[in-house]
Short mmCIF file of C-alpha atoms and ligand atoms in Angstrom, two decimals:
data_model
loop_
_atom_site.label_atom_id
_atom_site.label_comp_id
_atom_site.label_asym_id
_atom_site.label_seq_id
_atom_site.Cartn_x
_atom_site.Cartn_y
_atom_site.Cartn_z
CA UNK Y 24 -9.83 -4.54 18.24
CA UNK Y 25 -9.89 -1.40 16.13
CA UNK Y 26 -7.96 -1.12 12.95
CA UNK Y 27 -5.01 0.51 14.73
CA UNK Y 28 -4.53 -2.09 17.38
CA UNK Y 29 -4.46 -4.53 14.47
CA UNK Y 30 -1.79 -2.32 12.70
CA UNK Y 31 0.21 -2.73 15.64
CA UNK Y 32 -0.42 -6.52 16.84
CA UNK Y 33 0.42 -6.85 12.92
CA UNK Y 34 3.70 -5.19 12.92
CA UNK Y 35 4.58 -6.87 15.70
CA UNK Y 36 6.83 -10.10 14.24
CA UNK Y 37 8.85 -6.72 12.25
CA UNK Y 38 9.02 -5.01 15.39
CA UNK Y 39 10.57 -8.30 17.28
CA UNK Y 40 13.08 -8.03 14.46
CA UNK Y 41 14.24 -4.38 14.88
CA UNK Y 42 13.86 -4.88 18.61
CA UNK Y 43 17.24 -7.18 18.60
CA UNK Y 44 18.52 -4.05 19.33
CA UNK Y 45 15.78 -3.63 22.44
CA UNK Y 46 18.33 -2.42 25.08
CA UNK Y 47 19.57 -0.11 23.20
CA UNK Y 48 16.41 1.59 21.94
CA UNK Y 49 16.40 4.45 24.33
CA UNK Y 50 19.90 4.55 24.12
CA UNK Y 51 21.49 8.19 23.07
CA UNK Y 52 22.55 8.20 19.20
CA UNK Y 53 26.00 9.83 20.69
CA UNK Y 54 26.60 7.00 23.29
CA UNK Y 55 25.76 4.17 20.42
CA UNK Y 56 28.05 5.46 18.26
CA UNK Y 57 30.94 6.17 20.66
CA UNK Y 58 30.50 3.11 22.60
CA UNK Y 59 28.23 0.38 21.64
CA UNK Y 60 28.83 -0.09 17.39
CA UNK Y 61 27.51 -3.51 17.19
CA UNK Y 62 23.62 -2.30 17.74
CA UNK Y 63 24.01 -0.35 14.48
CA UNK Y 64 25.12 -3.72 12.61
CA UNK Y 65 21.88 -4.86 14.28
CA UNK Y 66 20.24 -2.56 13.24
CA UNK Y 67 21.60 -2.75 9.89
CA UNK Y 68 20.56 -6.51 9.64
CA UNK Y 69 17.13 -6.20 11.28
CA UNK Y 70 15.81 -3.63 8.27
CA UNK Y 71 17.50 -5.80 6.03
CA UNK Y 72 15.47 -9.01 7.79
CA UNK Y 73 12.31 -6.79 7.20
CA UNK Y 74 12.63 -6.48 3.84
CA UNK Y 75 13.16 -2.24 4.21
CA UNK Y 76 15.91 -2.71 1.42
CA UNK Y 77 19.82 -2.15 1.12
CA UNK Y 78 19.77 1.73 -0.32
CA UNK Y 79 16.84 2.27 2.15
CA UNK Y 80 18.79 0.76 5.14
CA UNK Y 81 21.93 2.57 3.91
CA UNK Y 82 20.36 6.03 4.08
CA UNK Y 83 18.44 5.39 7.37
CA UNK Y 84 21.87 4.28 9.36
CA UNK Y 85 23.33 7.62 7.94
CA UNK Y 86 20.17 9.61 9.17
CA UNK Y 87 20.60 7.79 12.09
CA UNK Y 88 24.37 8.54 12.28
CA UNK Y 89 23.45 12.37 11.98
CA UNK Y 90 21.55 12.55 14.44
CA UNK Y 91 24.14 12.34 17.55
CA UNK Y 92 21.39 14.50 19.97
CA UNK Y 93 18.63 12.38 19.86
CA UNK Y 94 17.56 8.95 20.95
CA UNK Y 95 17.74 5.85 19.13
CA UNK Y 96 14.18 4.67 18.13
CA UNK Y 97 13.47 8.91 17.93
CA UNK Y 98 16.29 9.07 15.10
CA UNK Y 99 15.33 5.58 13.38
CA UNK Y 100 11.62 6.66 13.70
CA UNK Y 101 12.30 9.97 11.62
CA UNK Y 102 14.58 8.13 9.51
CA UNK Y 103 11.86 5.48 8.23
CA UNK Y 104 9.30 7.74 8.34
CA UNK Y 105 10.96 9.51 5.38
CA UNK Y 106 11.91 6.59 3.67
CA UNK Y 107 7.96 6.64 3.20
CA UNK Y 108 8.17 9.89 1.11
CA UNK Y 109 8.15 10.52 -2.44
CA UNK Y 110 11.23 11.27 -4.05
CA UNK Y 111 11.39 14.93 -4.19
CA UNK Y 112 10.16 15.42 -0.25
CA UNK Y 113 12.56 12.79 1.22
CA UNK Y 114 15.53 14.47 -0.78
CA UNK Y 115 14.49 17.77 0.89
CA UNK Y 116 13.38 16.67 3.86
CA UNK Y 117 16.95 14.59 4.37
CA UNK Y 118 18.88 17.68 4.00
CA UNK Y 119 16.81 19.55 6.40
CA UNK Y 120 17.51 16.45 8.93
CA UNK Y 121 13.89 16.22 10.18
CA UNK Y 122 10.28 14.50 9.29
CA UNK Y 123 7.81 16.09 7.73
CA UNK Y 124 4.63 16.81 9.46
CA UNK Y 125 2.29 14.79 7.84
CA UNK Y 126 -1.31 14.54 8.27
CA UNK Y 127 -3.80 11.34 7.12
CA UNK Y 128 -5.06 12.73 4.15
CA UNK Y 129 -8.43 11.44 2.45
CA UNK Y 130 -7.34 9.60 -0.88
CA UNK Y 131 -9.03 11.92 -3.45
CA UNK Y 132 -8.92 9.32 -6.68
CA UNK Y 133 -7.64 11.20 -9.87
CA UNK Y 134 -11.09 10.72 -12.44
CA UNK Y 135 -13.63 8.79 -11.86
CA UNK Y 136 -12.53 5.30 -12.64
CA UNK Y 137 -10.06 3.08 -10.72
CA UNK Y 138 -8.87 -0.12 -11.93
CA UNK Y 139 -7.85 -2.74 -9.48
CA UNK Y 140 -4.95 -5.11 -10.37
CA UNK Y 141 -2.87 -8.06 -8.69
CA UNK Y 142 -1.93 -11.05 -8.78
CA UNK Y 143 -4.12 -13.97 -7.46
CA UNK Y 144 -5.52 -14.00 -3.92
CA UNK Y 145 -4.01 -10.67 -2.70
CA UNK Y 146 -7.27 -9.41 -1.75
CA UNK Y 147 -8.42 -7.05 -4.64
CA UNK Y 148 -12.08 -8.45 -4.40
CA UNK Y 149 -12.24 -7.58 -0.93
CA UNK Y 150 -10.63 -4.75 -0.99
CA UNK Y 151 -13.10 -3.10 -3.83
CA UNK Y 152 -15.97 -3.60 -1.47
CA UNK Y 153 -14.20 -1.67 1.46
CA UNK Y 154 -13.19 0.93 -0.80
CA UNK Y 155 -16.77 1.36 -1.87
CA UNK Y 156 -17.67 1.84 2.11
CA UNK Y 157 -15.12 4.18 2.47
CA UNK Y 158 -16.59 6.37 -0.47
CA UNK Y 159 -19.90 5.77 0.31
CA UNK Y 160 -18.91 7.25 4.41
CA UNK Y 161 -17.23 10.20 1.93
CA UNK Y 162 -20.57 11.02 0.61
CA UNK Y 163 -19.48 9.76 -3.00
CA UNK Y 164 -21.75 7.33 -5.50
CA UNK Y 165 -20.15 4.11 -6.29
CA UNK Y 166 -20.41 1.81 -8.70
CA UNK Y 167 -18.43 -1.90 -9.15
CA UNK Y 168 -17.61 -4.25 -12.48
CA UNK Y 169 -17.55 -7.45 -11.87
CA UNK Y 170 -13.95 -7.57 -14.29
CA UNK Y 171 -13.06 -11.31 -13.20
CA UNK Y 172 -14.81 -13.39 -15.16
CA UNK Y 173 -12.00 -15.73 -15.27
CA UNK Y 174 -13.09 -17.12 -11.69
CA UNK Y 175 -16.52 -18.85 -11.55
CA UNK Y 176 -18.01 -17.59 -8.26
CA UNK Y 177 -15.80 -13.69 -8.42
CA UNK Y 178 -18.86 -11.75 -9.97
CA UNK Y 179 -21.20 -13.11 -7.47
CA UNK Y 180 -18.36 -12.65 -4.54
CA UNK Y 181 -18.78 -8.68 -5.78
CA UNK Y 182 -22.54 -9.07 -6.13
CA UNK Y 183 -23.10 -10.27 -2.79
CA UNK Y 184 -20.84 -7.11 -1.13
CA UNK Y 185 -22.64 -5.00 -3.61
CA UNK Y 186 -25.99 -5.84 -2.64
CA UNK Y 187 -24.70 -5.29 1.14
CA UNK Y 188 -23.12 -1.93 0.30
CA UNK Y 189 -25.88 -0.95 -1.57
CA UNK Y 190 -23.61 -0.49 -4.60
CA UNK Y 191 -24.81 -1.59 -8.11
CA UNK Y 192 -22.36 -3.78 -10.39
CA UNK Y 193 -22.16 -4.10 -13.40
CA UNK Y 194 -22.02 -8.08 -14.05
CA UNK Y 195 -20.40 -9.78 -17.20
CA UNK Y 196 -21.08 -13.60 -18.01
CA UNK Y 197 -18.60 -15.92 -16.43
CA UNK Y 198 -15.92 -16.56 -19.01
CA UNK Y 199 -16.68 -13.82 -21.15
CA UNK Y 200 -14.06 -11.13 -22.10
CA UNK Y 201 -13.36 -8.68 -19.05
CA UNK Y 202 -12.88 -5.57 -21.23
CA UNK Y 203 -16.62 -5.45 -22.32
CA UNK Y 204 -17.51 -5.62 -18.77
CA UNK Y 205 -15.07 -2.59 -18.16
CA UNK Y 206 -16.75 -0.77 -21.64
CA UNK Y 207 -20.38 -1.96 -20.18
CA UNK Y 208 -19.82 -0.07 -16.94
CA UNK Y 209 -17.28 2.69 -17.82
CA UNK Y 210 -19.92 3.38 -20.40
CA UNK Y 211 -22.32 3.59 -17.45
CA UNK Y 212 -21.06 5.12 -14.81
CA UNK Y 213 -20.47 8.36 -17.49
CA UNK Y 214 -24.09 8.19 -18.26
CA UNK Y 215 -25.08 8.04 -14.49
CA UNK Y 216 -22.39 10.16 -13.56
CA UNK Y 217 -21.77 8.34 -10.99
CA UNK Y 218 -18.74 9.69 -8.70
CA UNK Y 219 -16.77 6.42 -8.49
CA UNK Y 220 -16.50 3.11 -10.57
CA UNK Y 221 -13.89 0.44 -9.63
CA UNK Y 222 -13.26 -2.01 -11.35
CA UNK Y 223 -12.41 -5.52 -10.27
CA UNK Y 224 -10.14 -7.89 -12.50
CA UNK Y 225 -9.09 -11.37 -11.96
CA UNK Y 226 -5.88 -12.48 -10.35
CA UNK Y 227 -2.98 -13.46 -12.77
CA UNK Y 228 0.81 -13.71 -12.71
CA UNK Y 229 3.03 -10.61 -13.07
CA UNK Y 230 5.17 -12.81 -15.77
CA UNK Y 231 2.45 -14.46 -17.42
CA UNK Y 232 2.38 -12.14 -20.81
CA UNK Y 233 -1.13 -12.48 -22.15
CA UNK Y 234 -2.83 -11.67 -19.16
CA UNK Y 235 -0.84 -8.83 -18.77
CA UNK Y 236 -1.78 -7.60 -22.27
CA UNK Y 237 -5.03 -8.41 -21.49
CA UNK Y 238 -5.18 -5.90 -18.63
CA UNK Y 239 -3.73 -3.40 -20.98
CA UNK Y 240 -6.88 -4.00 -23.20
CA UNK Y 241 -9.02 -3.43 -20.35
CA UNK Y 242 -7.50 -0.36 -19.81
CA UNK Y 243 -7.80 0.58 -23.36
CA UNK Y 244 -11.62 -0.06 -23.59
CA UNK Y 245 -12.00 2.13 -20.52
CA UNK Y 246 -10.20 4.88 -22.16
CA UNK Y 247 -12.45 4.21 -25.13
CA UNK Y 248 -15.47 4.34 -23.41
CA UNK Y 249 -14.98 6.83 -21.09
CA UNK Y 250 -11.48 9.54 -22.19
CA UNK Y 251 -9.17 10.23 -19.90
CA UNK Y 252 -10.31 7.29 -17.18
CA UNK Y 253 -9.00 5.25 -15.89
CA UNK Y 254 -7.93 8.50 -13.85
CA UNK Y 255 -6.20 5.62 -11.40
CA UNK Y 256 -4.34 2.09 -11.67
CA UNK Y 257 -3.89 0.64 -7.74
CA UNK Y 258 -1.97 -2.44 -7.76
CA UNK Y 259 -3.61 -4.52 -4.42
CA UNK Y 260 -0.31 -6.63 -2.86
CA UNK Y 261 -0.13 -8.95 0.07
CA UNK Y 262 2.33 -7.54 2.46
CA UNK Y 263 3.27 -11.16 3.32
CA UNK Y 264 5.21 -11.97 -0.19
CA UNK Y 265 7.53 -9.41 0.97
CA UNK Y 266 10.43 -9.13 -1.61
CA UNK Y 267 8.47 -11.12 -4.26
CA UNK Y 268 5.85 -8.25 -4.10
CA UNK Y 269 8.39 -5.86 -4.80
CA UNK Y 270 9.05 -7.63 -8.34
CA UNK Y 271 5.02 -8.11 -8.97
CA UNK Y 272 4.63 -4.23 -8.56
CA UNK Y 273 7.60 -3.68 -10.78
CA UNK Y 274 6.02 -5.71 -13.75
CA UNK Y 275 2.71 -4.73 -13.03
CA UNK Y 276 3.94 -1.00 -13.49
CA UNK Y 277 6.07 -1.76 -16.80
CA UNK Y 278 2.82 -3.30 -18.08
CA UNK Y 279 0.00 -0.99 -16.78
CA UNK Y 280 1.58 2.16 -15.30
CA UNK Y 281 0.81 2.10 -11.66
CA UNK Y 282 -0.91 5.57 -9.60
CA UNK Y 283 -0.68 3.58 -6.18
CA UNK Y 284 -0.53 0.60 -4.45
CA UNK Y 285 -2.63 -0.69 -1.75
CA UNK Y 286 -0.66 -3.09 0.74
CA UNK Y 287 -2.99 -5.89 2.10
CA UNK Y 288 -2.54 -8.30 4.99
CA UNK Y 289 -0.30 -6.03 7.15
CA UNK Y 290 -2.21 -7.69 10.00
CA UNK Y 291 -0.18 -10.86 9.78
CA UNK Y 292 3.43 -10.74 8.59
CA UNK Y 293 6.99 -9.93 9.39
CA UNK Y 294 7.58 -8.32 6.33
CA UNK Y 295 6.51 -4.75 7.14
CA UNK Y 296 9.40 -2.85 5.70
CA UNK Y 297 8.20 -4.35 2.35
CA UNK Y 298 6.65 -0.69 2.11
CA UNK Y 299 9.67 1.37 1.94
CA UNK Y 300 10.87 -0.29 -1.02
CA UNK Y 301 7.37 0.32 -3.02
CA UNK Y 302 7.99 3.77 -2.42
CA UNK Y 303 11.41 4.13 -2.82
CA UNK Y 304 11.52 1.96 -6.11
CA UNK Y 305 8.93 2.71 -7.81
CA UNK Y 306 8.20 5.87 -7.23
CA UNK Y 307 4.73 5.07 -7.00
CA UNK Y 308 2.56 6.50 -3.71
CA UNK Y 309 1.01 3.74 -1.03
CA UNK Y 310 -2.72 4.65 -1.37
CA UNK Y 311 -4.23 2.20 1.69
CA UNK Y 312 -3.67 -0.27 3.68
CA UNK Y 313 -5.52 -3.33 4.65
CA UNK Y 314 -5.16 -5.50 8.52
CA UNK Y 315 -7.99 -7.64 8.15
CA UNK Y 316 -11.07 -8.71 6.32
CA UNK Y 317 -13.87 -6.39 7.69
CA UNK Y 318 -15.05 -3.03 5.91
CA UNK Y 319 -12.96 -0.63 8.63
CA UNK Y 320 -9.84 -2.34 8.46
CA UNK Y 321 -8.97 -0.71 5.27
CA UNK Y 322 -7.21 2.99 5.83
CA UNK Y 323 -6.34 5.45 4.29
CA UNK Y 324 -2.26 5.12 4.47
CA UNK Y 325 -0.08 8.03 6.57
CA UNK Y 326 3.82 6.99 6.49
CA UNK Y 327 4.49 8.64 10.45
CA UNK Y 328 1.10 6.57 11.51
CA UNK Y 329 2.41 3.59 10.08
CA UNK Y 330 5.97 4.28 11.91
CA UNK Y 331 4.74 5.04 15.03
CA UNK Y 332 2.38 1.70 14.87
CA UNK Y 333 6.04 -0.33 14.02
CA UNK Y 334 7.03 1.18 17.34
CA UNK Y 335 3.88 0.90 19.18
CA UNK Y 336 4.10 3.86 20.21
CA UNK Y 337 0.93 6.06 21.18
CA UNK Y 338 -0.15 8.49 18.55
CA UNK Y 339 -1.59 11.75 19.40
CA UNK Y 340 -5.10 12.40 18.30
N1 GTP T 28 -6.00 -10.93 7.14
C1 GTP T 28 -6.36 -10.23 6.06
N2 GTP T 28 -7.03 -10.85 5.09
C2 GTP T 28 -7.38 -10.16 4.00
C3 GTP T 28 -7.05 -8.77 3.86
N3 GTP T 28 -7.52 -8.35 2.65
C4 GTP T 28 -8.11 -9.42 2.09
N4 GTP T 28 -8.04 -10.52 2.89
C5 GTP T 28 -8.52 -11.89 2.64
O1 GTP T 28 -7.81 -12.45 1.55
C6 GTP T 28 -8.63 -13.44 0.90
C7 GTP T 28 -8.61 -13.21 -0.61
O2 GTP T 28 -9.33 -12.02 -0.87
P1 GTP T 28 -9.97 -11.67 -2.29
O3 GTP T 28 -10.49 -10.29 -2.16
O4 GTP T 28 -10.90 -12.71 -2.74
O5 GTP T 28 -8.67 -11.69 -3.18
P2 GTP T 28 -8.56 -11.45 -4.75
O6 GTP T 28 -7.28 -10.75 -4.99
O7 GTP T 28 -9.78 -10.81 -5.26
O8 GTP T 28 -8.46 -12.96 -5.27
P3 GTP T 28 -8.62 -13.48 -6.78
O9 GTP T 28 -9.76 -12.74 -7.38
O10 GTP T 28 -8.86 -14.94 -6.65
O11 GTP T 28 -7.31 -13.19 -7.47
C8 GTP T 28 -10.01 -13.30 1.52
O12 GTP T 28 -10.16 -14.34 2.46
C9 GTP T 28 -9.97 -11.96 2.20
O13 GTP T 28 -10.85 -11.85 3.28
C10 GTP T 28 -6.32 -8.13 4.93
O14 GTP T 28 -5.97 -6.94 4.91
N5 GTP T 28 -6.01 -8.91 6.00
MG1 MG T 29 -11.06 -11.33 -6.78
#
């Protein structure tokens, strides 16, 4: 199955959700709203059940509503699609009353040093290594830190996809303090000048306040070591905690300001809207997106891509 397919086999349990309103799909926006009122209470609940959001469901039924000439799934298409826009675009883009065109972009990091953050099991680990293959395809050096030394077997986890990358990593020793295994390589990588070092930290809980002030000393040493990195801060969350996500991200970003997210495990949950709200909310810009545990399954994230998958509906290459 390639990546896509997975996108779409994923999204299916949030598709079955918005398709309550199947019938009516291809139904004219006019004739819905003159004659058949209940599908948009459907509808209404089905984003809702997807965990799209209230002021994000709110503005897509008015989009929707606007949009007497076209078809159902065409208007709620457009409508979520710019639900997956920053701010300033969607604002602009909502008065104009279409989508913009937009094209998957390659995810230039800002800098040269990304730190990885989540809470525990969301797939950051993982997620590191395919990020290295995807910068090693781009033609970039990369270099890892083994950051969790909290876990017993998470350095060599990164050590064993390092030495199948062919990515070096700086290890720590297990138990030892993460942030001089973040100075160690930050340190490094400036004196290699290596294009690209990510660093891996272990999993803790958003309300657990030491670890979080931990992180922010990672960050710190980083800063130290290296000024002006960590050019990025991607929080790694498992589409599948839906709404509880939403509140990890939030105190993730209070604690260590956020530049993206990456949204893990799309391949298997009915939470799919989950991504409109991470946007909308926080302000902060979905980076990638992971549907399954091999290298290619993690993409580089492009909001009418990820509609059209919702919809299964064939994208034009
Ligand atoms: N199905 C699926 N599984 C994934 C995805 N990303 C990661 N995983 C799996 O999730 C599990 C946990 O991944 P890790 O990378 O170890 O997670 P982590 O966040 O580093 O975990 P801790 O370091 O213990 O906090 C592994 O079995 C991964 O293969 C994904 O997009 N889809
Ligand atoms: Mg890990």
């Amino acid at each position: 199955m390639s990546w896509l397919e997975r996108l779409r086999d994923g999204l299916s349990k949030t598709r079955q959700q918005i398709n309550t309103t199947a019938g009516s799909l291809g139904a004219d926006v006019r004739d819905v709203l003159t004659n058949r009122l209940d599908t948009i209470e459907d509808l209404e609940y089905a984003l809702i059940a997807a965990d799209v959001g209230r002021a994000a469901t709110e503005e897509v039924l008015e989009d929707v509503r606007r949009s007497p000439g076209k078809k159902l799934q065409e208007a709620l298409m457009d409508a979520l699609t710019l639900q997956l826009e920053p701010d300033a675009r969607r604002a602009e883009f909502r008065k104009l009353g279409f989508a913009p065109e937009v094209s998957r972009s390659k995810v230039a990091p800002r800098g040269h040093v990304v730190m990885v953050i989540g809470v525990n099991g969301v797939g950051k680990t993982t997620t590191i290594a395919k990020l290295g293959d995807y910068y090693i395809r781009q033609g970039k050096s990369v270099m890892f830190a083994a950051g969790d030394t909290f876990r017993a077997a998470a350095g060599t986890q990164l050590g064993v996809w390092g030495e199948r990358l062919g990515i070096p990593v700086v290890q720590g020793a297990d138990g030892g303090d993460p942030a001089a295994v973040a100075f160690d390589a930050a340190t490094a990588r400036a004196a290699r000048g290596t294009d690209l070092l990510f660093v891996d930290t272990a999993g803790r809980l958003h309300n657990k306040h030491n670890l979080m002030e931990e992180l922010k000393k990672v960050r710190r040493v980083i800063e130290k070591a290296d000024p002006g990195e960590p050019g990025e801060v991607w929080l790694v969350l498992d589409a599948v905690t839906g709404q509880n996500g939403l509140q990890q991200a939030k105190k993730f970003h209070e604690s260590t300001p956020l530049t993206g997210v990456i949204v893990t495990k799309l391949d298997g949950t009915a939470k799919g809207g989950i991504l409109v709200p991470i946007v909308r909310e926080l302000g902060v810009p979905i980076k990638f997106i992971g549907v399954g545990e091999q290298p290619g399954d993690l993409q580089p994230f492009d909001s009418q891509e990820f509609v059209r998958a919702l919809f299964d509906v064939d994208i034009p290459r």
